[in-house]
CSV table of C-alpha atoms and ligand atoms in Angstrom, one decimal:
chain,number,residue,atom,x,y,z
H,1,UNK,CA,5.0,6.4,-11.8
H,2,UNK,CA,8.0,5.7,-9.7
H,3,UNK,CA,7.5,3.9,-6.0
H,4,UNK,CA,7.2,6.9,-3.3
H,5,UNK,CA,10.8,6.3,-1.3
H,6,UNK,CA,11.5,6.8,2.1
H,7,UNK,CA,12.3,10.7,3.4
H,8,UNK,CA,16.0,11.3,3.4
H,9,UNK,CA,17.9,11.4,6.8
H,10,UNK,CA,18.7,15.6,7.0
H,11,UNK,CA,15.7,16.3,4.9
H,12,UNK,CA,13.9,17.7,7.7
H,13,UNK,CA,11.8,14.8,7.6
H,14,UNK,CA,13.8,12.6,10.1
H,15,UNK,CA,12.3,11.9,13.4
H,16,UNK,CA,8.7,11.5,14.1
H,17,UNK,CA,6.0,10.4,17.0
H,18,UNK,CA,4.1,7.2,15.9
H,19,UNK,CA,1.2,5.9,17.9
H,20,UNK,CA,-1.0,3.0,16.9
H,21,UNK,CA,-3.9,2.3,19.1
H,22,UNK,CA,-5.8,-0.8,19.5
H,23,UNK,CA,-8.3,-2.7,21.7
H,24,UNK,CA,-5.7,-4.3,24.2
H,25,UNK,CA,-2.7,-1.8,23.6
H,26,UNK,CA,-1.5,1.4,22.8
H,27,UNK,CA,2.2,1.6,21.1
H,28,UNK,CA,4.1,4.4,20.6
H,29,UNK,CA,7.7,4.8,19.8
H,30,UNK,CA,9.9,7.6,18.1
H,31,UNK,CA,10.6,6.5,14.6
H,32,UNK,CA,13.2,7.7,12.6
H,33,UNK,CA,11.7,8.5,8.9
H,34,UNK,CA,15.0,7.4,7.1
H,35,UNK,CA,15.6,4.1,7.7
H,36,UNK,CA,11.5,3.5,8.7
H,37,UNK,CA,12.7,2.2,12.1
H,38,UNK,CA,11.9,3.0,16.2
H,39,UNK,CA,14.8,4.9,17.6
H,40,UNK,CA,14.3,3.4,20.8
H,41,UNK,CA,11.9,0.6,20.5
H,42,UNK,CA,8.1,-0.3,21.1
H,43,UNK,CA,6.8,1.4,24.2
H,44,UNK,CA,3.2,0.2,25.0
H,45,UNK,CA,0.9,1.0,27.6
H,46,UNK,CA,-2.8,-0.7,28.0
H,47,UNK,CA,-5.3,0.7,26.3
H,48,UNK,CA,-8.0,2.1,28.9
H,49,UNK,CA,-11.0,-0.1,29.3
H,50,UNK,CA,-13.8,2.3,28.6
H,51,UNK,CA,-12.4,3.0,25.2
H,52,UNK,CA,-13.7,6.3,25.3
H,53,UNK,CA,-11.4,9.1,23.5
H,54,UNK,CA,-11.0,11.3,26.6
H,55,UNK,CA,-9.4,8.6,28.4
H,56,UNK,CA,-7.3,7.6,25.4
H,57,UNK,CA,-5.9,10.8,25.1
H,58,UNK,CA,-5.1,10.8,28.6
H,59,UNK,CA,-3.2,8.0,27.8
H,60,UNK,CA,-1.3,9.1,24.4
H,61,UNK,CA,-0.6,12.8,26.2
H,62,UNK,CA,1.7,9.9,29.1
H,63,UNK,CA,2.9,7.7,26.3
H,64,UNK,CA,4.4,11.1,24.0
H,65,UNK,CA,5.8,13.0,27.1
H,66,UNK,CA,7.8,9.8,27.9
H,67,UNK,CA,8.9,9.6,24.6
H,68,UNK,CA,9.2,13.3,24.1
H,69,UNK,CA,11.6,13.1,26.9
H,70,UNK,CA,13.5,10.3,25.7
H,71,UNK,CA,14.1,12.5,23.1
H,72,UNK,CA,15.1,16.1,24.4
H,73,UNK,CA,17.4,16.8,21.0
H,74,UNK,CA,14.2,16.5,18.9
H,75,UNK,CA,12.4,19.4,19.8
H,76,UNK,CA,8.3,19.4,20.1
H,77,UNK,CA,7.6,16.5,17.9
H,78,UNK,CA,4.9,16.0,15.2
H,79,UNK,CA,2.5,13.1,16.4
H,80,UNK,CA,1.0,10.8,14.4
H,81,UNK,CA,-2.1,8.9,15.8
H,82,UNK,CA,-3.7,5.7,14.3
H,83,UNK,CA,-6.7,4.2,15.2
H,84,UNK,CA,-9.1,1.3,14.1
H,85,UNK,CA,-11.6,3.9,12.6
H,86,UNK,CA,-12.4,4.9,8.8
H,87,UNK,CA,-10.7,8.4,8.5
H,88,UNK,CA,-11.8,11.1,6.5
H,89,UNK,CA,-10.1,14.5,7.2
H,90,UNK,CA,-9.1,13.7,10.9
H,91,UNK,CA,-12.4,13.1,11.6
H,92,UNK,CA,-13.4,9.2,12.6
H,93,UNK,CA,-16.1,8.1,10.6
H,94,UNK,CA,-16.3,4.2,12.3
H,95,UNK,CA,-15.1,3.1,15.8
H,96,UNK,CA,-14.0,-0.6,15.8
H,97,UNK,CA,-13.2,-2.1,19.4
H,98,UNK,CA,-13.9,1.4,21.0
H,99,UNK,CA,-16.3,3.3,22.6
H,100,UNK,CA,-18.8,5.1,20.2
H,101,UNK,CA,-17.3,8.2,21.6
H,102,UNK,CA,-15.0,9.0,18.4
H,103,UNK,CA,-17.5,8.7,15.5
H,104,UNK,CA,-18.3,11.6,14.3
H,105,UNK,CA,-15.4,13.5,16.3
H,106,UNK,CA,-12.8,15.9,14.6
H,107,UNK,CA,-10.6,13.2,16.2
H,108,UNK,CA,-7.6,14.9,14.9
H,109,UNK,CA,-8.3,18.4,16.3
H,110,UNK,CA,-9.3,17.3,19.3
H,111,UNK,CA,-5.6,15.9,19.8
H,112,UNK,CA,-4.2,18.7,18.4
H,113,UNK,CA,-5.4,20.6,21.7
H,114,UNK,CA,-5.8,18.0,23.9
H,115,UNK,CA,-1.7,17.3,23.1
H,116,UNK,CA,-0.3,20.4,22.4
H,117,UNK,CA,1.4,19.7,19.1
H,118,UNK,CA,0.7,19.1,15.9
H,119,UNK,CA,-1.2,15.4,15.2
H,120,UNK,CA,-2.6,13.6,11.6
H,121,UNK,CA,-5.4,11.2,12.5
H,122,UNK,CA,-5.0,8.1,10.0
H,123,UNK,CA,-6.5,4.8,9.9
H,124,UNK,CA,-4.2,2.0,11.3
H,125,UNK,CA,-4.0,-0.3,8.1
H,126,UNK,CA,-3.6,2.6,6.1
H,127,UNK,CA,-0.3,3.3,8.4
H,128,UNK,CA,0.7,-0.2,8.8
H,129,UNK,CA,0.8,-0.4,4.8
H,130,UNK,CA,2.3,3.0,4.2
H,131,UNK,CA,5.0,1.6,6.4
H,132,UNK,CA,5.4,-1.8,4.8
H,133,UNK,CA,5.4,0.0,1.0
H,134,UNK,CA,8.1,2.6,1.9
H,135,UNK,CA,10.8,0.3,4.2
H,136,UNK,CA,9.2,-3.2,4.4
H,137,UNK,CA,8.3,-5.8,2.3
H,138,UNK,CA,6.8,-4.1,-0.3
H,139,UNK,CA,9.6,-1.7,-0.5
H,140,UNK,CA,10.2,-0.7,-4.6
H,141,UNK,CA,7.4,-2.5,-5.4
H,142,UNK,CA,5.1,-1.1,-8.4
H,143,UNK,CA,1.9,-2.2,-9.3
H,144,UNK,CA,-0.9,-3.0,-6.9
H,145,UNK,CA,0.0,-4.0,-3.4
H,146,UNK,CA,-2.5,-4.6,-0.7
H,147,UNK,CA,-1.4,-5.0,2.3
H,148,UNK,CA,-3.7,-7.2,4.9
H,149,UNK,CA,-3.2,-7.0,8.8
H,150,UNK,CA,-5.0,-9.8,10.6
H,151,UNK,CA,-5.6,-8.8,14.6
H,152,UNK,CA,-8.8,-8.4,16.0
H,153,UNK,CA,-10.1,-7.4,12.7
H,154,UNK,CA,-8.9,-7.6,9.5
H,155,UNK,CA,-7.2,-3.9,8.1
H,156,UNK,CA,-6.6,-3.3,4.6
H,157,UNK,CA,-4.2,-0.7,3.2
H,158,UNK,CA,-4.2,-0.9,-0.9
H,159,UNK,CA,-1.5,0.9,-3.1
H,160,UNK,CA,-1.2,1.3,-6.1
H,161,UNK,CA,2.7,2.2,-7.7
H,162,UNK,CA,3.3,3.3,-4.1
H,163,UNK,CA,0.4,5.5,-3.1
H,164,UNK,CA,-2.3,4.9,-0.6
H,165,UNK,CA,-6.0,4.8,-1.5
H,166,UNK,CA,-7.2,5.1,1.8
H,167,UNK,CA,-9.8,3.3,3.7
H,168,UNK,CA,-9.9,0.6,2.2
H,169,UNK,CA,-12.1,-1.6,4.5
H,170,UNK,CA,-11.9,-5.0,2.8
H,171,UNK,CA,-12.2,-7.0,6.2
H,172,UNK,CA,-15.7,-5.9,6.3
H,173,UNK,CA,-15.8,-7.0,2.7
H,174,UNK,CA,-19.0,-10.1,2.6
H,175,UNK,CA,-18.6,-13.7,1.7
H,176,UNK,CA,-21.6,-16.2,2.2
H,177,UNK,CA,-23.4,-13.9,4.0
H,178,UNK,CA,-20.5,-13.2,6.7
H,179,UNK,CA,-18.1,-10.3,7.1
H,180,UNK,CA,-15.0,-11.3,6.3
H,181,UNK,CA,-13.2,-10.4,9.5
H,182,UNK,CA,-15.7,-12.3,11.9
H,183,UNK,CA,-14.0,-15.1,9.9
H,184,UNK,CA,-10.6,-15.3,9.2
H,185,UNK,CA,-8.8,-12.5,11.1
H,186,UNK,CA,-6.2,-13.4,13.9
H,187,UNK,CA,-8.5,-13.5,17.1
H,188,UNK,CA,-11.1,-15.6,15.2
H,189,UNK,CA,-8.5,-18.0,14.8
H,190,UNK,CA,-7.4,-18.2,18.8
H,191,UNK,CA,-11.4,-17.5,19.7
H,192,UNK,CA,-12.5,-20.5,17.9
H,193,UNK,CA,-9.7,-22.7,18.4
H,194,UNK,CA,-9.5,-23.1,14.3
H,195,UNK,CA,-6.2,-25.4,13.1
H,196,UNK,CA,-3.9,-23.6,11.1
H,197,UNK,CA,-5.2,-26.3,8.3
H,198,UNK,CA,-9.2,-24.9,9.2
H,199,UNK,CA,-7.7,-21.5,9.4
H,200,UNK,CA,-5.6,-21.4,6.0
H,201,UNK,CA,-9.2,-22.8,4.3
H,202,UNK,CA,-10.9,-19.3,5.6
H,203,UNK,CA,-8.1,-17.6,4.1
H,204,UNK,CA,-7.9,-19.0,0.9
H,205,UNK,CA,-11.8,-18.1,0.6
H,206,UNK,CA,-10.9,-14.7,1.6
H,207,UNK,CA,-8.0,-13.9,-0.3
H,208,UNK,CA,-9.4,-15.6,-3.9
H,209,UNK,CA,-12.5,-13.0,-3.4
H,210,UNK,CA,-10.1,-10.3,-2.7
H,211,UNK,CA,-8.4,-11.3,-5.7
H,212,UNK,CA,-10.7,-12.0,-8.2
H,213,UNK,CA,-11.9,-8.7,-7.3
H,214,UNK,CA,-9.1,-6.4,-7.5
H,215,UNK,CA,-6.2,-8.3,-9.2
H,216,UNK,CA,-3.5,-7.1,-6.9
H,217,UNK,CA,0.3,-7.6,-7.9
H,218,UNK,CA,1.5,-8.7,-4.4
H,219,UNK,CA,-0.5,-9.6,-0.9
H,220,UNK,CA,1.4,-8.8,2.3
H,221,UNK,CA,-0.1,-10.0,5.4
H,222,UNK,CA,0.8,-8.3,8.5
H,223,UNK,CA,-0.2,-8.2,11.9
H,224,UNK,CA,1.3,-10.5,14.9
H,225,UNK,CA,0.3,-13.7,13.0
H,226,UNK,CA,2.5,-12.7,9.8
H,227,UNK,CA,5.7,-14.0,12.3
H,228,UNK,CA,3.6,-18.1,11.9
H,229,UNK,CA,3.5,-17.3,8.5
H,230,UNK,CA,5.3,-20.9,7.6
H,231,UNK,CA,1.8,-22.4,9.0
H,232,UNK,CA,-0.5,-20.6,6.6
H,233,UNK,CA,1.0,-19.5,3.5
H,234,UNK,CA,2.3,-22.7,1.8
H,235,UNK,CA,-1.4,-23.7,2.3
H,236,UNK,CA,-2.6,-21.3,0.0
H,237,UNK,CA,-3.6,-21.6,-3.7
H,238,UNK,CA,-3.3,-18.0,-5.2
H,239,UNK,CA,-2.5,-16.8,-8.7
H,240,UNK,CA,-1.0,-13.3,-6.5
H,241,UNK,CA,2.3,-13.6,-4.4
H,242,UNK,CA,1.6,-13.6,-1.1
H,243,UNK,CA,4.3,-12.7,1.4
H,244,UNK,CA,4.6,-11.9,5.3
H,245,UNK,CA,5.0,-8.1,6.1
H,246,UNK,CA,8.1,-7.3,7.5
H,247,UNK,CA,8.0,-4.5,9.9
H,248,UNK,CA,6.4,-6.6,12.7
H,249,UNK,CA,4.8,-4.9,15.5
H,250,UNK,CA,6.3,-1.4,14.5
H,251,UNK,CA,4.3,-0.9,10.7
H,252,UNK,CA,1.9,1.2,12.7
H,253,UNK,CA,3.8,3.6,14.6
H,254,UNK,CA,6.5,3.7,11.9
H,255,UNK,CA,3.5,4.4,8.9
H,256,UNK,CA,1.6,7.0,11.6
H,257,UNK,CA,5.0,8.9,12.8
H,258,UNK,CA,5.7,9.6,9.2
H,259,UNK,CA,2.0,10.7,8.1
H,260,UNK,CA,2.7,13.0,11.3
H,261,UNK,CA,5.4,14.4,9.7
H,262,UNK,CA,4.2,15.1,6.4
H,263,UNK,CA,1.3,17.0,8.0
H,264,UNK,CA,3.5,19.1,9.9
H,265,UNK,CA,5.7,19.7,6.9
H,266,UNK,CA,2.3,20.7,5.1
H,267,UNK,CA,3.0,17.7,2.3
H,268,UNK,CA,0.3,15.8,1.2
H,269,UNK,CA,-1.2,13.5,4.3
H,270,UNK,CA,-1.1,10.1,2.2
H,271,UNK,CA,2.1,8.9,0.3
D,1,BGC,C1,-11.8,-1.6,11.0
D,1,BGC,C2,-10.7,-1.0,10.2
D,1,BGC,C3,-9.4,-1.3,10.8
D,1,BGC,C4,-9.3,-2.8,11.1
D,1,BGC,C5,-8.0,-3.2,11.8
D,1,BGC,C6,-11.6,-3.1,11.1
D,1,BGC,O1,-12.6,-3.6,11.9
D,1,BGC,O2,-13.1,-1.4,10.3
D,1,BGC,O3,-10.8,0.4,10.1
D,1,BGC,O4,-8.3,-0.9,10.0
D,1,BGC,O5,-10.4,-3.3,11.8
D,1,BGC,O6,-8.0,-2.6,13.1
């Protein structure tokens, strides 16, 4: 099967929404879907403290009407929303780093209204990979690519010959009795103080697990700490290429503005 490629500028497919929210911030830029890139850069606004959905979408309905009106050629934009949750048919299905409020909750209806366009719900890994598959670093690759963000948590995104399985939560995945994330993601690192020596030894126990048990092709590791990548990877021992994402701080909104798109344009959710 041939790698899924990137919509073609004019296809009707061009601009989207994207809006990744996390536990500190909320991000949101208009992305264009051709070249996989914010039109106008990352806006970000703080995530509200009680992490409770109402007030989040108080907070996405500000963040889309200032980019909606950065935008006044474009329309009433598809959104695309997504959040640190499992995500099964716009519903959320786990909440990590906010309020219980969205488990359970037709999160992607409730936007729907609450924001007056049309939204698609996704889970943020799954967008940050999409992103990194179609224009990043795993652009034309075949095969099985996971894709590993390392924040507060650890996401997962896995594809195989460029489409998404989604929800893939391997940062909750167990080794010695610990889940994987309260280990070796990104805050852990800062939280504990770890060297990037201590810190490369968590990941290598990670990432061997991970790879003796699905034999991926290629590892990309995004998230803010794939930009100190020169301090981790050369310390790692892995049969699988490993390689920094390349997208930065944008895979999110650039993966969620285009699964916003294909909703709207009644294509399949998922690449
Ligand atoms: C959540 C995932 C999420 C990841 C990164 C994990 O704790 O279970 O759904 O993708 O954090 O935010």
């Amino acid at each position: 099967m041939a790698a899924v490629s990137a919509p073609a500028a004019g296809s009707g497919l061009d601009f989207g929404i994207g809006i990744d929210v996390g536990g500190t911030w909320i991000k949101g830029a208009l992305v264009n879907l051709g070249s996989g890139t914010p039109a106008g850069g990352v806006r970000r606004l703080r995530t509200p403290s009680s992490g409770r959905v109402d007030d989040v979408a108080d907070t996405l309905d500000q963040l889309i009407s200032e980019l909606q009106s950065e935008s006044p050629g474009h329309g009433n934009l598809a959104a695309g929303v997504a959040i640190p949750s499992i995500v099964q048919r716009g519903v959320a299905l786990s909440a990590a780093n906010m309020d219980g409020s969205w488990v359970g909750l037709d999160v992607q209806s409730y936007l729907e209204s609450r924001l007056g366009r049309s939204v698609c719900v996704v889970n943020d890994a799954d967008a940050a990979g999409t992103a990194e598959a179609l224009y990043g670093a795993g652009k034309g690759q075949r095969g099985v690519v996971l894709v590993l963000t390392l924040g507060t948590g650890i996401g997962s995104a896995l594809l195989v010959d460029g489409r998404l399985v989604p929800n893939f939560e391997l940062g909750h995945l167990e080794i010695g009795g610990c889940k994987a994330e309260s280990r070796a993601s990104a805050v852990v690192r800062e939280n504990q103080g770890l060297t990037w020596v201590e810190y490369a030894d968590r990941l290598q126990q990670y990432l061997s697990h991970v790879e003796f048990l699905f034999s991926p092709d290629l590892i990309i590791i995004g998230g803010g700490i794939s930009a100190c990548s020169t301090e981790y990877l050369p310390r790692l021992s892995l049969r699988t290429p490993v390689i920094p994402a390349s997208l930065e701080n944008a895979a999110g909104v650039v993966g969620a503005a285009l699964a916003g798109r294909r909703l709207k344009d009644g294509q399949a959710q998922y690449v």
